[in-house]
CSV table of C-alpha atoms in Angstrom, one decimal:
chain,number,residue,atom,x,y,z
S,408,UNK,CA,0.0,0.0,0.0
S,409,UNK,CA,2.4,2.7,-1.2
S,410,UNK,CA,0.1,5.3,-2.3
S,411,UNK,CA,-2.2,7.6,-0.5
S,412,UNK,CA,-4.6,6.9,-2.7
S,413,UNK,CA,-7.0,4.2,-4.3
S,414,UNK,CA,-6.7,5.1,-8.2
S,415,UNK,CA,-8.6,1.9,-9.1
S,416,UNK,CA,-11.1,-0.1,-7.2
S,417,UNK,CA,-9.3,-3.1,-7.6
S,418,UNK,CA,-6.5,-2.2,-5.1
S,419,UNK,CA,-9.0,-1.4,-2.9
S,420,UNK,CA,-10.6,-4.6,-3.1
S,421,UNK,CA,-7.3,-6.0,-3.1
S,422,UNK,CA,-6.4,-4.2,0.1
S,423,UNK,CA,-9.9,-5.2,2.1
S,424,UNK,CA,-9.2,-8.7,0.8
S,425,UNK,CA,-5.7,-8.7,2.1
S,426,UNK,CA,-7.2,-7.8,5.5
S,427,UNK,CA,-9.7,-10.3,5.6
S,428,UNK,CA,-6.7,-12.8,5.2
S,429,UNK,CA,-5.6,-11.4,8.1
S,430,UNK,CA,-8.8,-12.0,10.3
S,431,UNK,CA,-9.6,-15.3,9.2
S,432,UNK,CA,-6.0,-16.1,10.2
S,433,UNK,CA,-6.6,-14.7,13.7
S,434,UNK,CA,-10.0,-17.0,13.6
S,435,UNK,CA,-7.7,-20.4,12.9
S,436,UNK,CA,-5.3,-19.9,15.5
S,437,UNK,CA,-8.0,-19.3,18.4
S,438,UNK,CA,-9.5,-22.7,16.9
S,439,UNK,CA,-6.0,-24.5,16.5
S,440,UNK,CA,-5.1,-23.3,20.3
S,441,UNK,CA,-8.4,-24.5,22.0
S,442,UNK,CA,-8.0,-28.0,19.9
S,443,UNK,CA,-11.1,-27.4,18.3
S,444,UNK,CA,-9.5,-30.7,15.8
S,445,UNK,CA,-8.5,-32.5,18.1
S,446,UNK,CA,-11.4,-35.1,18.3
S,447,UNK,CA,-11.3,-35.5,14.8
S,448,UNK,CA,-8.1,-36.7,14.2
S,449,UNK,CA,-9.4,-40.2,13.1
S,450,UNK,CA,-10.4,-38.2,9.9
S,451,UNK,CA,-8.2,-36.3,8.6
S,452,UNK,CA,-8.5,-37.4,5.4
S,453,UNK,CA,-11.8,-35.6,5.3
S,454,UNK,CA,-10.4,-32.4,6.5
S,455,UNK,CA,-8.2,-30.2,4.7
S,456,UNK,CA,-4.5,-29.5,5.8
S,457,UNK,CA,-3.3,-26.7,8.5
S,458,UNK,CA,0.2,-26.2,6.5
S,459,UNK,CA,-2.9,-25.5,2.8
S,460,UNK,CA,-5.1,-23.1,4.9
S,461,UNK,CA,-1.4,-21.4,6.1
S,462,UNK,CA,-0.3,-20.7,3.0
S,463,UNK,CA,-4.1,-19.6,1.8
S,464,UNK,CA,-4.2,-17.3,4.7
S,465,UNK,CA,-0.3,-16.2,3.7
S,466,UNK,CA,0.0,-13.2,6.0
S,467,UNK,CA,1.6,-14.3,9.4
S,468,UNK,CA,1.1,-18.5,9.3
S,469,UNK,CA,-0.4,-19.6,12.3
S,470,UNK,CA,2.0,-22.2,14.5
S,471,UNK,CA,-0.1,-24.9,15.5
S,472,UNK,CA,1.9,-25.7,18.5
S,473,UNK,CA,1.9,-22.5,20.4
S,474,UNK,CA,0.4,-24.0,23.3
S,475,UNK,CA,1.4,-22.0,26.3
S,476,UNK,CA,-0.9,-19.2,27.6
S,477,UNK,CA,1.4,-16.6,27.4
S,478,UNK,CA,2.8,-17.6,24.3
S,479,UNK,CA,-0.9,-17.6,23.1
S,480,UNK,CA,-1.9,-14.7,24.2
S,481,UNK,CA,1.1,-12.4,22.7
S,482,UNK,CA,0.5,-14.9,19.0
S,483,UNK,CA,-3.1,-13.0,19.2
S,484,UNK,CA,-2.1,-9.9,20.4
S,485,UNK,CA,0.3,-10.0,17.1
S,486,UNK,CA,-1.9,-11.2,14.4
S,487,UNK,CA,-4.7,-8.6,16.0
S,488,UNK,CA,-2.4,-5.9,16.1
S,489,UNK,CA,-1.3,-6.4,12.6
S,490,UNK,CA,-5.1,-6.3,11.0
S,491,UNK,CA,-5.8,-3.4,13.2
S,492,UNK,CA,-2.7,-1.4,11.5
S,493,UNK,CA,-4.0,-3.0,8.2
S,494,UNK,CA,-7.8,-2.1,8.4
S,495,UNK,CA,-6.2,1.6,9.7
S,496,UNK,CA,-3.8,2.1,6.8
S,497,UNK,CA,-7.3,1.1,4.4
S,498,UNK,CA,-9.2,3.5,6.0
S,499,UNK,CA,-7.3,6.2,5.9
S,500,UNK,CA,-6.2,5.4,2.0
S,501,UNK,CA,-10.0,5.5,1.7
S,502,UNK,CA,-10.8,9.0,3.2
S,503,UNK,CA,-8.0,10.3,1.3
S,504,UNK,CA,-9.2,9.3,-2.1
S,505,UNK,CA,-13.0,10.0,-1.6
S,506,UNK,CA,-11.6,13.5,-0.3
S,507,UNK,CA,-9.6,13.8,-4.3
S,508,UNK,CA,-12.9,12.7,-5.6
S,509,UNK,CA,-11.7,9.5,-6.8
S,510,UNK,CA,-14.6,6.5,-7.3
S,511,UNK,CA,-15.2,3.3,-5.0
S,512,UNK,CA,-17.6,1.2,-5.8
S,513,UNK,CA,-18.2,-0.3,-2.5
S,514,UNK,CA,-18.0,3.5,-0.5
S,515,UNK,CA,-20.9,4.3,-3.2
S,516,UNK,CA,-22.7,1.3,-2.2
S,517,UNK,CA,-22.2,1.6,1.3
S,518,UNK,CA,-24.2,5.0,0.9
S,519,UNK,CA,-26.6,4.0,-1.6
S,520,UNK,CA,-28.1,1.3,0.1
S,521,UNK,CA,-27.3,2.8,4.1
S,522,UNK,CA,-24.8,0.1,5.1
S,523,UNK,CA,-22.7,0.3,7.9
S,524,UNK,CA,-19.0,-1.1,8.4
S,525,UNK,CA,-20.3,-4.4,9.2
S,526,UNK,CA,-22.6,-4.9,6.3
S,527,UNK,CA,-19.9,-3.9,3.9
S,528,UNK,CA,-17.5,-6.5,6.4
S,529,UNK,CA,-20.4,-8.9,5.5
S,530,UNK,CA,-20.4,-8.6,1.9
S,531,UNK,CA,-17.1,-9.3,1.3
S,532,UNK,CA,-16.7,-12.5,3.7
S,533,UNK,CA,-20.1,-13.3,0.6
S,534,UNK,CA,-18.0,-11.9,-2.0
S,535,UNK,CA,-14.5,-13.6,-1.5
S,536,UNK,CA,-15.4,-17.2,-2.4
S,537,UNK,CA,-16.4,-16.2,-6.1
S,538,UNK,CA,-13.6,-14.1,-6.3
S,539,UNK,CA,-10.9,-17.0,-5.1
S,540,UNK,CA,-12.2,-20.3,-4.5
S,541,UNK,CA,-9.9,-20.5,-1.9
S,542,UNK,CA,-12.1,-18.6,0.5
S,543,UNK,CA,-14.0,-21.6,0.1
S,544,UNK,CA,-11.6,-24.3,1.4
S,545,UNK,CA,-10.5,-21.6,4.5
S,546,UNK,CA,-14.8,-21.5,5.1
S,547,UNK,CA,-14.7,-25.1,4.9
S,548,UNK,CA,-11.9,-26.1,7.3
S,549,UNK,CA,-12.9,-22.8,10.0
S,550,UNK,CA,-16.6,-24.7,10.2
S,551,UNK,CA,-14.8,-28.1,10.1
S,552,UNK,CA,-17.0,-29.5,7.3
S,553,UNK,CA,-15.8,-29.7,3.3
S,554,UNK,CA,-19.3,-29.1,2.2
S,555,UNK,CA,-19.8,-25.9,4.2
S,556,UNK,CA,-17.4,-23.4,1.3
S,557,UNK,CA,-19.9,-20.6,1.8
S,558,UNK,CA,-20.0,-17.6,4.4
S,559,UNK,CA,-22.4,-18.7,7.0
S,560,UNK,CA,-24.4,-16.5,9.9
S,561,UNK,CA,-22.1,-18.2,12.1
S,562,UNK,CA,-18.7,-17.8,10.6
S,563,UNK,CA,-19.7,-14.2,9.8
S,564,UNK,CA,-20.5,-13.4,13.3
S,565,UNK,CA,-17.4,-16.0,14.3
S,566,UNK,CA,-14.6,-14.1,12.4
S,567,UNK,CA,-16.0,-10.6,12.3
S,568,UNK,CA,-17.2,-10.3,15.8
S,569,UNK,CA,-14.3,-11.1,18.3
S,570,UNK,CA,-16.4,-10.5,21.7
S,571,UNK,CA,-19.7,-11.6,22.7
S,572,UNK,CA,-21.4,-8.5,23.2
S,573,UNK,CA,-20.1,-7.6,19.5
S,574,UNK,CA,-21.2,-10.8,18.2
S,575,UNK,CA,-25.4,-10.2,20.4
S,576,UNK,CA,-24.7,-6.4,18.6
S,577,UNK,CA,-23.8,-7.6,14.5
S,578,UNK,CA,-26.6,-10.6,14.5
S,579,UNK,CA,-29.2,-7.6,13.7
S,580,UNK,CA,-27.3,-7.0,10.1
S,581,UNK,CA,-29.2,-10.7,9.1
S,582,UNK,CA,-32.7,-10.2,10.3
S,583,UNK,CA,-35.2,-8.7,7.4
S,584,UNK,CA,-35.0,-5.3,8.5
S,585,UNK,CA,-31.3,-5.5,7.6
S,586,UNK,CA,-30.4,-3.3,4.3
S,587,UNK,CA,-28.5,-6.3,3.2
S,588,UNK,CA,-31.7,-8.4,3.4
S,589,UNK,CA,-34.0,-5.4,2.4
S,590,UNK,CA,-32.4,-4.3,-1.0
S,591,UNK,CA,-31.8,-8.1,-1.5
S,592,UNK,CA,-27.8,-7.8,-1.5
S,593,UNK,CA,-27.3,-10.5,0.4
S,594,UNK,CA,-30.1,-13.9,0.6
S,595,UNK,CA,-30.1,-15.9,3.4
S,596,UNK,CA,-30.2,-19.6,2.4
S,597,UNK,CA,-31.5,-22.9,4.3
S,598,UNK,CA,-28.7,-25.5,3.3
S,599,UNK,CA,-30.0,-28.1,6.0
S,600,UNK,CA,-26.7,-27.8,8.1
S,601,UNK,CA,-28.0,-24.0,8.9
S,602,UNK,CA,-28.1,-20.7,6.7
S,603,UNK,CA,-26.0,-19.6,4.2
């Protein structure tokens, strides 16, 4: 991110993207530390690999055997740190651009349709499987099902909203009053093993 400005929606796309990476990866290493696989282990053939969803998630690989508290606890404080600076530097790139005039698609959606930060948050966790497929095997192995490649209510929240009282706050963006339900932007789906 070397410029102060967004010249062509796709860096900025690129950059949001880049610091989605980086929450997802903060999302697998609170799963990996509280051994969320470990009664699976049997099938691991039906699971995809931590070393695939580290390099999918490139940005600061998670070490699965960072046990201790401590050593937990400053891991997190890392990664977090790191998409705080990243979602700061976006933000600013952002206000500077808008403020030279310059176009962004999802800024002009965010005020066509009302959304707030955590619909736009939302759309792009919707978005970044049709973009890269790869989203899709990250979805798959965070929900620790194959089938389940799509962005679910509960990954959403999972990812998106690190403390409870966030998590009670954001499930309001799904419920029909929601702009993202109202204008249709985003459909909530029944796949049988919850909505999609």
């Amino acid at each position: 991110m070397g410029s102060l400005y967004y010249y062509v929606a796709e860096d900025h796309f690129q950059d949001e993207l880049r610091w989605f990476n980086r929450i997802l990866a903060i999302q697998v290493f609170r799963l990996r530390q509280h051994n969320f696989y470990e009664d699976s282990k049997d099938f691991k053939s039906f699971f995809i690999a931590d070393k695939e969803i580290d390099n999918l998630l490139s940005t600061e690989p998670c070490d699965p055997n960072e046990t201790s508290g401590k050593e937990f606890e400053k891991k997190l404080n890392k990664l977090e740190l790191l998409a705080h600076e990243l979602r700061e530097a976006i933000d600013q790139r952002i206000r500077t651009s808008l403020a030279s005039n310059i176009f962004l698609p999802l800024d002009q959606l965010r005020k066509c349709f009302q959304l707030e930060e955590f619909h736009l948050r939302i759309l792009l966790a919707c978005l970044a499987p049709q973009i890269d497929g790869r989203y899709g095997k990250v979805f798959a192995y965070l929900q620790n099902d194959i089938n389940k490649t799509f962005a679910s209510e509960d990954l959403i929240l999972s990812v998106l909203s690190f403390k409870f009282r966030d998590r009670v706050k954001n499930i309001s963006a799904f419920s029909l009053t929601s702009p993202l339900i109202h204008y249709g932007l985003v459909e909530l789906v029944d796949l049988g093993g919850g909505s999609s």
